Short mmCIF file of C-alpha atoms and ligand atoms in Angstrom, two decimals:
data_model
loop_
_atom_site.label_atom_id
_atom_site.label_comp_id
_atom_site.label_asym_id
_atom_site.label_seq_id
_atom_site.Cartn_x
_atom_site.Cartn_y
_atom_site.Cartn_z
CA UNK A 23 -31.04 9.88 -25.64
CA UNK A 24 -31.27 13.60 -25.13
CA UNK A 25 -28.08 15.07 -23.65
CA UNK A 26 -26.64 17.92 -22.19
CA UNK A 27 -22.84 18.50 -23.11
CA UNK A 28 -21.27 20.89 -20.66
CA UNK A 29 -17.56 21.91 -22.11
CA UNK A 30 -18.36 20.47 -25.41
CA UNK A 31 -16.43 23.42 -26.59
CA UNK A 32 -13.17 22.04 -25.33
CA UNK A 33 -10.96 19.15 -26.38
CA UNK A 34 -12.42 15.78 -24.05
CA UNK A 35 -16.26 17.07 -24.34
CA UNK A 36 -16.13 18.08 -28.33
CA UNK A 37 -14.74 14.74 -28.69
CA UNK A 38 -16.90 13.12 -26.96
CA UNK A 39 -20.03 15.42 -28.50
CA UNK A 40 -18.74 13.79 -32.06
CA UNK A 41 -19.39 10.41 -30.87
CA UNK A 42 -22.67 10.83 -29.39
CA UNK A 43 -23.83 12.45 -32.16
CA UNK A 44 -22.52 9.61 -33.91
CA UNK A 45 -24.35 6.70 -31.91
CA UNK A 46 -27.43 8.48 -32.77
CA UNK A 47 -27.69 10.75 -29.80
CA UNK A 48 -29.60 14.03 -29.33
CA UNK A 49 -26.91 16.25 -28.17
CA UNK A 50 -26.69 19.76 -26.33
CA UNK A 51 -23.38 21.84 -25.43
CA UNK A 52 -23.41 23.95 -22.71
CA UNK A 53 -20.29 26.16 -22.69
CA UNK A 54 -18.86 29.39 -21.51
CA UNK A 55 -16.31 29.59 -23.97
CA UNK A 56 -13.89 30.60 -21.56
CA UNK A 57 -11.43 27.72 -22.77
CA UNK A 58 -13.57 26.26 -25.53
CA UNK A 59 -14.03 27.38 -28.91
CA UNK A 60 -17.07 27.96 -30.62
CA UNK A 61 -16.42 25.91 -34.09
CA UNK A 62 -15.11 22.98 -32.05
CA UNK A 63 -18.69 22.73 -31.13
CA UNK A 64 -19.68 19.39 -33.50
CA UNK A 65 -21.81 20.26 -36.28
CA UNK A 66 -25.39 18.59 -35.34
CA UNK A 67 -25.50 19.60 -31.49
CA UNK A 68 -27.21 22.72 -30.16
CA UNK A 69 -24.88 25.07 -28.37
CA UNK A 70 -26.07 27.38 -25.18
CA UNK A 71 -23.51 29.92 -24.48
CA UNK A 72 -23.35 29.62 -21.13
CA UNK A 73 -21.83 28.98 -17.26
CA UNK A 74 -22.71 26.31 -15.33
CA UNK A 75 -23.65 28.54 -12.59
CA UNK A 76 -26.27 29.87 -14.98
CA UNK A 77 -27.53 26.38 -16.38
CA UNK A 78 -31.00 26.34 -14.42
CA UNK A 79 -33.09 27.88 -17.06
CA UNK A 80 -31.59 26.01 -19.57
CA UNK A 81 -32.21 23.16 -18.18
CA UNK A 82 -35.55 23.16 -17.06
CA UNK A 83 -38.42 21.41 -19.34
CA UNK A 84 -36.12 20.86 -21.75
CA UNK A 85 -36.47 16.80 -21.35
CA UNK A 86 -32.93 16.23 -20.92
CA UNK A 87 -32.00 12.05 -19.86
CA UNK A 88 -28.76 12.68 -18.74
CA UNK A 89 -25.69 15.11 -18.58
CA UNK A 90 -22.45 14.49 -19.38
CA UNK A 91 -20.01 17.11 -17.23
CA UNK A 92 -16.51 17.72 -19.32
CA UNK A 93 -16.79 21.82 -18.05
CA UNK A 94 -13.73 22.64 -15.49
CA UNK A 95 -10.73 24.26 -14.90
CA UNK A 96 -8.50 21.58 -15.40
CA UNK A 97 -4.48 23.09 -14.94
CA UNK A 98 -2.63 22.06 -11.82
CA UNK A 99 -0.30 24.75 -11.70
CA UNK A 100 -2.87 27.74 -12.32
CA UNK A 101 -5.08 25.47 -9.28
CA UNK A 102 -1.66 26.30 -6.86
CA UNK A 103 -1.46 29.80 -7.66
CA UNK A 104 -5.35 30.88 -7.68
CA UNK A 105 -7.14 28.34 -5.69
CA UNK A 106 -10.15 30.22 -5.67
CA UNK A 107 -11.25 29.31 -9.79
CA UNK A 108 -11.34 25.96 -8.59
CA UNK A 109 -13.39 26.31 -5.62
CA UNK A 110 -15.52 28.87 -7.67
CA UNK A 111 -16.18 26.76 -11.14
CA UNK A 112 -15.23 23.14 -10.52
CA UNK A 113 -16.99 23.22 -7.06
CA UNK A 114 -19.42 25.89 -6.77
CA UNK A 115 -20.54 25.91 -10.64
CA UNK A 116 -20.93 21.88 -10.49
CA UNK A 117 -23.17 22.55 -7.28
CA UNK A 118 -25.48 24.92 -9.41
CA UNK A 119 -25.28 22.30 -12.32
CA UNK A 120 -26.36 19.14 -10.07
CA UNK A 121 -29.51 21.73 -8.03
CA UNK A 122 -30.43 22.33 -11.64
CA UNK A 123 -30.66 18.55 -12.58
CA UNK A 124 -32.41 18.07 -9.28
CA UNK A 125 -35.08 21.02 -10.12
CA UNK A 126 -35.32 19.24 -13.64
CA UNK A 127 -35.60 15.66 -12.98
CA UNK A 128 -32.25 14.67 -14.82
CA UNK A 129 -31.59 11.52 -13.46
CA UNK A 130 -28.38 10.78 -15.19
CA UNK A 131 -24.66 12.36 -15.04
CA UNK A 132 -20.81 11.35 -16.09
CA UNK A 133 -18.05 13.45 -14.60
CA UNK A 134 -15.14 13.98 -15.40
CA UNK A 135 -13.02 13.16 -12.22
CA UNK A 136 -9.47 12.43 -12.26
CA UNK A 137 -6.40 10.77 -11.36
CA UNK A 138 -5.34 13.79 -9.69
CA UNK A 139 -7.88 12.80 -6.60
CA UNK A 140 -5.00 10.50 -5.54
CA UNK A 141 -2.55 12.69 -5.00
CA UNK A 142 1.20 11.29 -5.14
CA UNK A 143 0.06 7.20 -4.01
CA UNK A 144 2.63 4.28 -3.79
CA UNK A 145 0.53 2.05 -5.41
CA UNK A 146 1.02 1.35 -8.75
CA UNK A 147 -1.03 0.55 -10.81
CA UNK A 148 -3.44 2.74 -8.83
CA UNK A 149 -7.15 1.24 -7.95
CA UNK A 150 -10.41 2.67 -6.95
CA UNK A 151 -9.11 1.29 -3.32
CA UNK A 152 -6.12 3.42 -3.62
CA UNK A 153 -6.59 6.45 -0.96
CA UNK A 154 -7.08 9.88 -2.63
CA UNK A 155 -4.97 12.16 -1.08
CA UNK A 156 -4.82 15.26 -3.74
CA UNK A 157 -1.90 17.82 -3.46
CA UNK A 158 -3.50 20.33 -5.57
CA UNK A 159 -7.10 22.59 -5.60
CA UNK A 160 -7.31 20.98 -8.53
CA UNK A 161 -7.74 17.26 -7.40
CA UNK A 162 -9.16 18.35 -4.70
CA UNK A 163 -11.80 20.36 -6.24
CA UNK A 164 -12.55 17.17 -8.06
CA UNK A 165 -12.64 14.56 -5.25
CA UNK A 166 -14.98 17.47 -3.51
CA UNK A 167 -17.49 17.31 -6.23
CA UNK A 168 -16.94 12.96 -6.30
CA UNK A 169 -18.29 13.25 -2.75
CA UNK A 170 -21.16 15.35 -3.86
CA UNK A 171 -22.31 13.50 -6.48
CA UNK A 172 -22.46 10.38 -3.66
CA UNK A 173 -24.54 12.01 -1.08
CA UNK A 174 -26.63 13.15 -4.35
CA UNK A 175 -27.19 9.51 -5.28
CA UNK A 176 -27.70 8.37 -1.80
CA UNK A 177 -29.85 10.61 -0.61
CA UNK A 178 -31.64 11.49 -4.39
CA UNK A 179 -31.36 8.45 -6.49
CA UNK A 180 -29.30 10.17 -8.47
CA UNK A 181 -27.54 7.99 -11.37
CA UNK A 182 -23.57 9.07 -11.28
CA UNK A 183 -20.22 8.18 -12.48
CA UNK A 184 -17.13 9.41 -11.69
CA UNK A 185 -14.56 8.69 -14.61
CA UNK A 186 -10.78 9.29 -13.03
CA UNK A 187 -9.03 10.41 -16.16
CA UNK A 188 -5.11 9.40 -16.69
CA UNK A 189 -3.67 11.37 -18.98
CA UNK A 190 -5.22 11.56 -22.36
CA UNK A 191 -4.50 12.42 -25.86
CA UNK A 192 -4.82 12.09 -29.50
CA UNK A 193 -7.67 13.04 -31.56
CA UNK A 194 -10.37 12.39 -33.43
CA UNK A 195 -10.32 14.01 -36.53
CA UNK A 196 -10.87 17.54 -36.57
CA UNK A 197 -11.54 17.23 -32.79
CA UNK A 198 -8.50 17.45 -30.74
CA UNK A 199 -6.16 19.74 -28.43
CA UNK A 200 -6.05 23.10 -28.66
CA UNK A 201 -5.44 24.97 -25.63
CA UNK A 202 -3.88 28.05 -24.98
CA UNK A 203 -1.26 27.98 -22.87
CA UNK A 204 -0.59 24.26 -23.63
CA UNK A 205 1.32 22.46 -20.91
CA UNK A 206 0.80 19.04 -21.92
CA UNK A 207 3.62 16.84 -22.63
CA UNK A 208 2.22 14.87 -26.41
CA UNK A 209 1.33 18.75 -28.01
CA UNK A 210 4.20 20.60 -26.42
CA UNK A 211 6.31 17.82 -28.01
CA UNK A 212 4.83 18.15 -31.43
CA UNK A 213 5.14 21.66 -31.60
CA UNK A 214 8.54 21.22 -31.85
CA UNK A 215 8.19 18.77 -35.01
CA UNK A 216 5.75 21.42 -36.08
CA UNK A 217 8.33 24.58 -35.76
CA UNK A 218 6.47 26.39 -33.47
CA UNK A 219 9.55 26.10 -30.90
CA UNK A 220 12.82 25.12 -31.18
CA UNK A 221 13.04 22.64 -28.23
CA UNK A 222 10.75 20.76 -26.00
CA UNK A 223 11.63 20.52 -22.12
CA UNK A 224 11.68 17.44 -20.11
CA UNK A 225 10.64 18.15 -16.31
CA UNK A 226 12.73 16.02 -14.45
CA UNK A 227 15.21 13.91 -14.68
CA UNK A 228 16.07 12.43 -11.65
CA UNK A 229 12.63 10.64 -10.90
CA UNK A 230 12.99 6.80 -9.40
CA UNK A 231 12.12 5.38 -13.13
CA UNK A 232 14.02 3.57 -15.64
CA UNK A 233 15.50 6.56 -16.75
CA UNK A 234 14.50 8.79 -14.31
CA UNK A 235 12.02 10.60 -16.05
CA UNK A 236 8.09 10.48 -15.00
CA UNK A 237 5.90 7.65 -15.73
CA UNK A 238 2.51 8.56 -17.01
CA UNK A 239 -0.22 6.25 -18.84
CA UNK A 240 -1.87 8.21 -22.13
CA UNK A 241 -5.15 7.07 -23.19
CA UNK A 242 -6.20 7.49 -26.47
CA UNK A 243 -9.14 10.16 -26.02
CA UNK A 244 -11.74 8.23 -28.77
CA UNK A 245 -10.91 5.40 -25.89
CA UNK A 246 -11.99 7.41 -23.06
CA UNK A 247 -14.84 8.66 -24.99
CA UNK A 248 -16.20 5.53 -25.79
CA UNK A 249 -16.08 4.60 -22.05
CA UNK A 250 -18.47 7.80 -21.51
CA UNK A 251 -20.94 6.22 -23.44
CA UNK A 252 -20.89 2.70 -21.92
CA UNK A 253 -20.96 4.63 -18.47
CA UNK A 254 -24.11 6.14 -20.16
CA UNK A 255 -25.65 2.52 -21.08
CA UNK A 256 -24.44 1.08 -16.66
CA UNK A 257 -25.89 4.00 -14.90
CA UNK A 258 -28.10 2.60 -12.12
CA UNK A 259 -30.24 4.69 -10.18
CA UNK A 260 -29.37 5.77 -6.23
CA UNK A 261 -25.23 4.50 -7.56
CA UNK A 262 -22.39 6.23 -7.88
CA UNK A 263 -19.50 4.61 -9.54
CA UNK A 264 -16.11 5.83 -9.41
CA UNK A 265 -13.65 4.18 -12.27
CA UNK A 266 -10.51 4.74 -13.76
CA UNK A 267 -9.74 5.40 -17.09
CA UNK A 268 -6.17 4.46 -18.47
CA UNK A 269 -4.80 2.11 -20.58
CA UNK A 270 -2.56 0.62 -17.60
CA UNK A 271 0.87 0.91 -19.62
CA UNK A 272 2.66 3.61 -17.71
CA UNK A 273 5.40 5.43 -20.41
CA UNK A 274 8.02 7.53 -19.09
CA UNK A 275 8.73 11.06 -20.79
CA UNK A 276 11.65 9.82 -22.73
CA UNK A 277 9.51 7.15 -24.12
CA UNK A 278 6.81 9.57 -24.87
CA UNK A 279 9.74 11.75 -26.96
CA UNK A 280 10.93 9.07 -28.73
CA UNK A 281 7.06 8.14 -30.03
CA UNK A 282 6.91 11.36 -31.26
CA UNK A 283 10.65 11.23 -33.23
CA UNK A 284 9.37 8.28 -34.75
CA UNK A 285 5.94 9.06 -35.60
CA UNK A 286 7.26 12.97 -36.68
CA UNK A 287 10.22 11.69 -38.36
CA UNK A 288 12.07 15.15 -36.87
CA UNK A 289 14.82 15.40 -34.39
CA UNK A 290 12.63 17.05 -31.70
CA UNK A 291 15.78 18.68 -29.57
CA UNK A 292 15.03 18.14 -25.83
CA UNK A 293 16.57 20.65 -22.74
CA UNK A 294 16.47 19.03 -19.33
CA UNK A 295 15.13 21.18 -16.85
CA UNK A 296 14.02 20.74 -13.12
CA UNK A 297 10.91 18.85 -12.07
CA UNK A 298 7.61 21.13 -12.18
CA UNK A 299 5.94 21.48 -8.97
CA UNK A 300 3.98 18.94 -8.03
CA UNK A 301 4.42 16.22 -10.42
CA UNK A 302 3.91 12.95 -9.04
CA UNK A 303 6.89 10.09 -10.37
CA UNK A 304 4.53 7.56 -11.30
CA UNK A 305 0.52 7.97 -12.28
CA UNK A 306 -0.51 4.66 -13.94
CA UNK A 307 -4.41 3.33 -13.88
CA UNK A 308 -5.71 -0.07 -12.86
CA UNK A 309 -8.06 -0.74 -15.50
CA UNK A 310 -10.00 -3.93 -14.24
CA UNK A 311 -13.03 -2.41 -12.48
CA UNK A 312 -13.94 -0.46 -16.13
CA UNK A 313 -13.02 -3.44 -17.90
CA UNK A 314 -15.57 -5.43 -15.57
CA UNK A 315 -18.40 -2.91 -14.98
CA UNK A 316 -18.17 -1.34 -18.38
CA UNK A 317 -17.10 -3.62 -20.81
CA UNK A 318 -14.51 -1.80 -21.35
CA UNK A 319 -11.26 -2.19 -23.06
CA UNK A 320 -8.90 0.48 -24.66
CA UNK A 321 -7.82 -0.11 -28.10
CA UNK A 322 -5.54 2.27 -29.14
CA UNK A 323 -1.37 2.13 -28.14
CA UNK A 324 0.66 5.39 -27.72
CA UNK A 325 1.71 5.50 -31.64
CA UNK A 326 -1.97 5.65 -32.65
CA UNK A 327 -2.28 8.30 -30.02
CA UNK A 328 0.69 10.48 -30.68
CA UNK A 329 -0.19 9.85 -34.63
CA UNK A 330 -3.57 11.29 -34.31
CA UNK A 331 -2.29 14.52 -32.25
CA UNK A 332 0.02 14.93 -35.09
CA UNK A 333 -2.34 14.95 -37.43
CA UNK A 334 -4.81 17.18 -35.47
CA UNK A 335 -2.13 19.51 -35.17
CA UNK A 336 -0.83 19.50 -38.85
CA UNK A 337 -4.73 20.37 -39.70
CA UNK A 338 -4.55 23.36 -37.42
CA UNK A 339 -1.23 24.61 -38.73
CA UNK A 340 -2.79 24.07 -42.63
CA UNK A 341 -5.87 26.11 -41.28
CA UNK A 342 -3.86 29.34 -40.24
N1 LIG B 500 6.21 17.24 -19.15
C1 LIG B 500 7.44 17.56 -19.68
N2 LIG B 500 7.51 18.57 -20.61
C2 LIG B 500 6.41 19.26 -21.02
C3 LIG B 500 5.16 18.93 -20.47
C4 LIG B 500 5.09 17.91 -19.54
O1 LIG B 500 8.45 16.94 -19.32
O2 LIG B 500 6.54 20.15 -21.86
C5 LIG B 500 6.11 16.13 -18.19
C6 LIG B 500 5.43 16.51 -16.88
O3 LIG B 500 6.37 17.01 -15.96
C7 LIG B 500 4.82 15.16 -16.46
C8 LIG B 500 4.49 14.49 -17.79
O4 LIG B 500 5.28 15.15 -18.77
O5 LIG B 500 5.80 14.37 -15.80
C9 LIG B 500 3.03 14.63 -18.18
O6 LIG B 500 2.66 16.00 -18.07
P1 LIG B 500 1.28 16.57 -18.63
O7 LIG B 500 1.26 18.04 -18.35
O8 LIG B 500 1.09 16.15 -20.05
O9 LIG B 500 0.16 15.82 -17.78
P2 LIG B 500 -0.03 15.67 -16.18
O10 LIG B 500 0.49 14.29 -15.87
O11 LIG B 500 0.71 16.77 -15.51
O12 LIG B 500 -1.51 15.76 -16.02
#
C-alpha cells in the first residue's frame, strides 16, 4: 500500500516505518522534527518536513491508501503544565490532518490513542467497556480526537482505528527511544547501567501493590507495531475500532528494576522518592478484543523488551 507516516521521526512511528517498509509497503513520513530526528527516518521512506497542520498540500493527489498517525505530544506532566500544546497539536493539528484526508480521498487511518483515555479506572485488566475518564490534557486530548475520528466514520465512511497504547518499549534495532528529556521508567533505568546517572528514582512507594510500587504492563514496541499493520489489513469502511494494546501482564516498578539488574548485569542504585503527579496505581490492558478482531497476540516478555532497549541504548552510547 501507499502510506503516509506522520511522526515517523520519533521512536513508535520510525519503528513502525521499518516494518512497513519491510512487508513491502510504500512508505511516507510526515514530521516536524520537533521531537523526531531526521536519521531515525528509515532508509527507503520519503520524508516531508512538515506539521500536521500544514499536511493538505502534501497530501493531495499524492494517491495515498491510508495514514498511519504516530505525530503528538505525548508527556503527561508537560500536558498539566501547558495544556494548550495539546489542544493545539494533538487536537487541532489531527483536525487539519483528518480535513486533509477528507479533501484527498484517504479512506484509511490508525491512531495512536492511549491508555491514558481511562484515566485512574478500578478495573483491572482494563477493557474497551472500561469508562474513560482522563485526568490529564493529554488523555484527554486523545479521547477528543477518538471521538472525532467516530463522527468521521459515521458520518464519512471513514475507515479508523484507535490503538490504546500501554506502555511500550524495547527496540528494534537501530530504531528505538531517544527522547530528550526522557521520563520513562525502562530508559531512565538503563541509563544508570549505562553511567549516564548515578541512580534511578522510583516514584512511589506506597501504592496498593505487592510492594507498593506502580503496576504497569510494557509491550514490546515490534509487538505493537505489528498490531498497526493487522489494524491496516481489518479496517472496514464507515468503522471505527477502538482496541487496546498490552501484553496483559501488569509489572510493578520494582519488578521492572530488577529486569534491568539482570539483563544489565549492574547494580542499578535506586532512591525512593514521592509519587509523580498523576500516576495512576495500576494501568494493565485487556487484550482479548485485539486478540479476536486482529489476530493478534504479543510475543515478546519484559526481558526481550528491556534486552532490546539495552541494546538500542548501548548503540547510541558507541555512536557518540
Ligand atoms: N517511574 C519511576 N521512575 C522513573 C520513571 C518512571 O518510578 O524514572 C514510574 C512512574 O511513576 C510510573 C511507571 O514508572 O509508575 C511508568 O512510568 P513511565 O513514565 O515509563 O510511563 P507512564 O505509565 O507514566 O506512561
Amino acid at each position: 500500500m501507499k502510506l503516509l507516516v506522520t511522526g515517523g521521526a520519533g521512536y513508535i512511528g520510525s519503528v513502525v516505518t521499518s516494518q512497513l517498509l519491510d512487508a513491502g509497503h510504500d512508505v511516507t513520513v510526515l514530521d516536524d522534527l520537533s521531537t523526531g530526528h531526521r536519521e531515525a527516518v528509515p532508509e527507503g521512506a520519503d520524508f516531508i518536513h512538515a506539521r500536521i497542520h500544514d499536511s493538505r498540500p502534501h497530501l493531495l493527489g499524492r494517491g495515498f491508501e491510508a495514514v498511519l498517525h504516530f505525530a503528538a505530544k505525548s508527556l503527561v506532566s508537560e500536558s498539566v503544565a501547558a495544556p494548550q500544546l495539546y489542544w493545539e497539536n494533538n487536537v487541532a493539528g489531527t483536525f487539519a490532518l483528518v480535513e486533509a484526508m477528507r479533501s484527498a480521498s484517504i479512506p484509511t487511518v490508525i491512531f495512536s490513542s492511549t491508555a491514558a483515555t481511562y484515566g485512574e479506572p478500578a478495573d483491572s485488566p482494563i477493557t474497551e467497556q472500561t469508562p474513560t475518564n482522563p485526568v490529564n490534557a493529554y488523555g484527554a486530548s486523545k479521547l477528543a480526537v477518538d471521538h472525532m475520528l467516530g463522527s468521521y466514520c459515521r458520518a464519512h465512511g471513514l475507515a479508523a482505528t484507535s490503538l490504546r497504547y500501554f506502555n511500550v518499549g524495547g527496540a528494534r534495532g537501530r530504531f528505538g527511544e531517544l527522547h530528550s528529556p526522557e521520563t520513562h521508567l525502562i530508559p531512565n533505568l538503563l541509563s544508570v547501567a549505562a553511567g549516564r546517572s548515578d541512580a534511578c528514582r522510583i516514584f512511589g512507594t506506597d501504592y496498593a501493590t505487592t510492594d507498593g510500587t506502580a503496576l504497569r504492563d510494557y509491550l514490546h514496541v515490534t509487538d505493537l507495531g505489528r498490531a498497526h499493520l493487522l489494524a491496516l489489513e481489518a479496517s472496514t469502511a464507515g468503522v471505527h475500532r477502538i482496541i487496546n494494546l498490552g501484553t496483559g501482564e501488569g509489572y510493578t516498578v520494582r519488578q521492572v528494576l530488577d529486569a534491568c539488574r539482570t539483563v544489565t548485569g549492574h547494580a542499578i542504585p535506586a532512591d525512593e522518592e514521592p509519587r509523580r503527579p498523576g500516576d495512576p496505581t495500576s494501568l494493565v490492558a485487556s487484550n482479548v478484543l485485539a486478540r479476536e478482531v486482529l489476530g493478534w497476540a504479543p510475543e515478546l516478555a519484559l526481558e526481550q523488551t528491556v534486552a532490546d532497549a539495552w541494546d538500542f541504548m548501548q548503540r547510541v552510547d558507541a555512536a557518540r
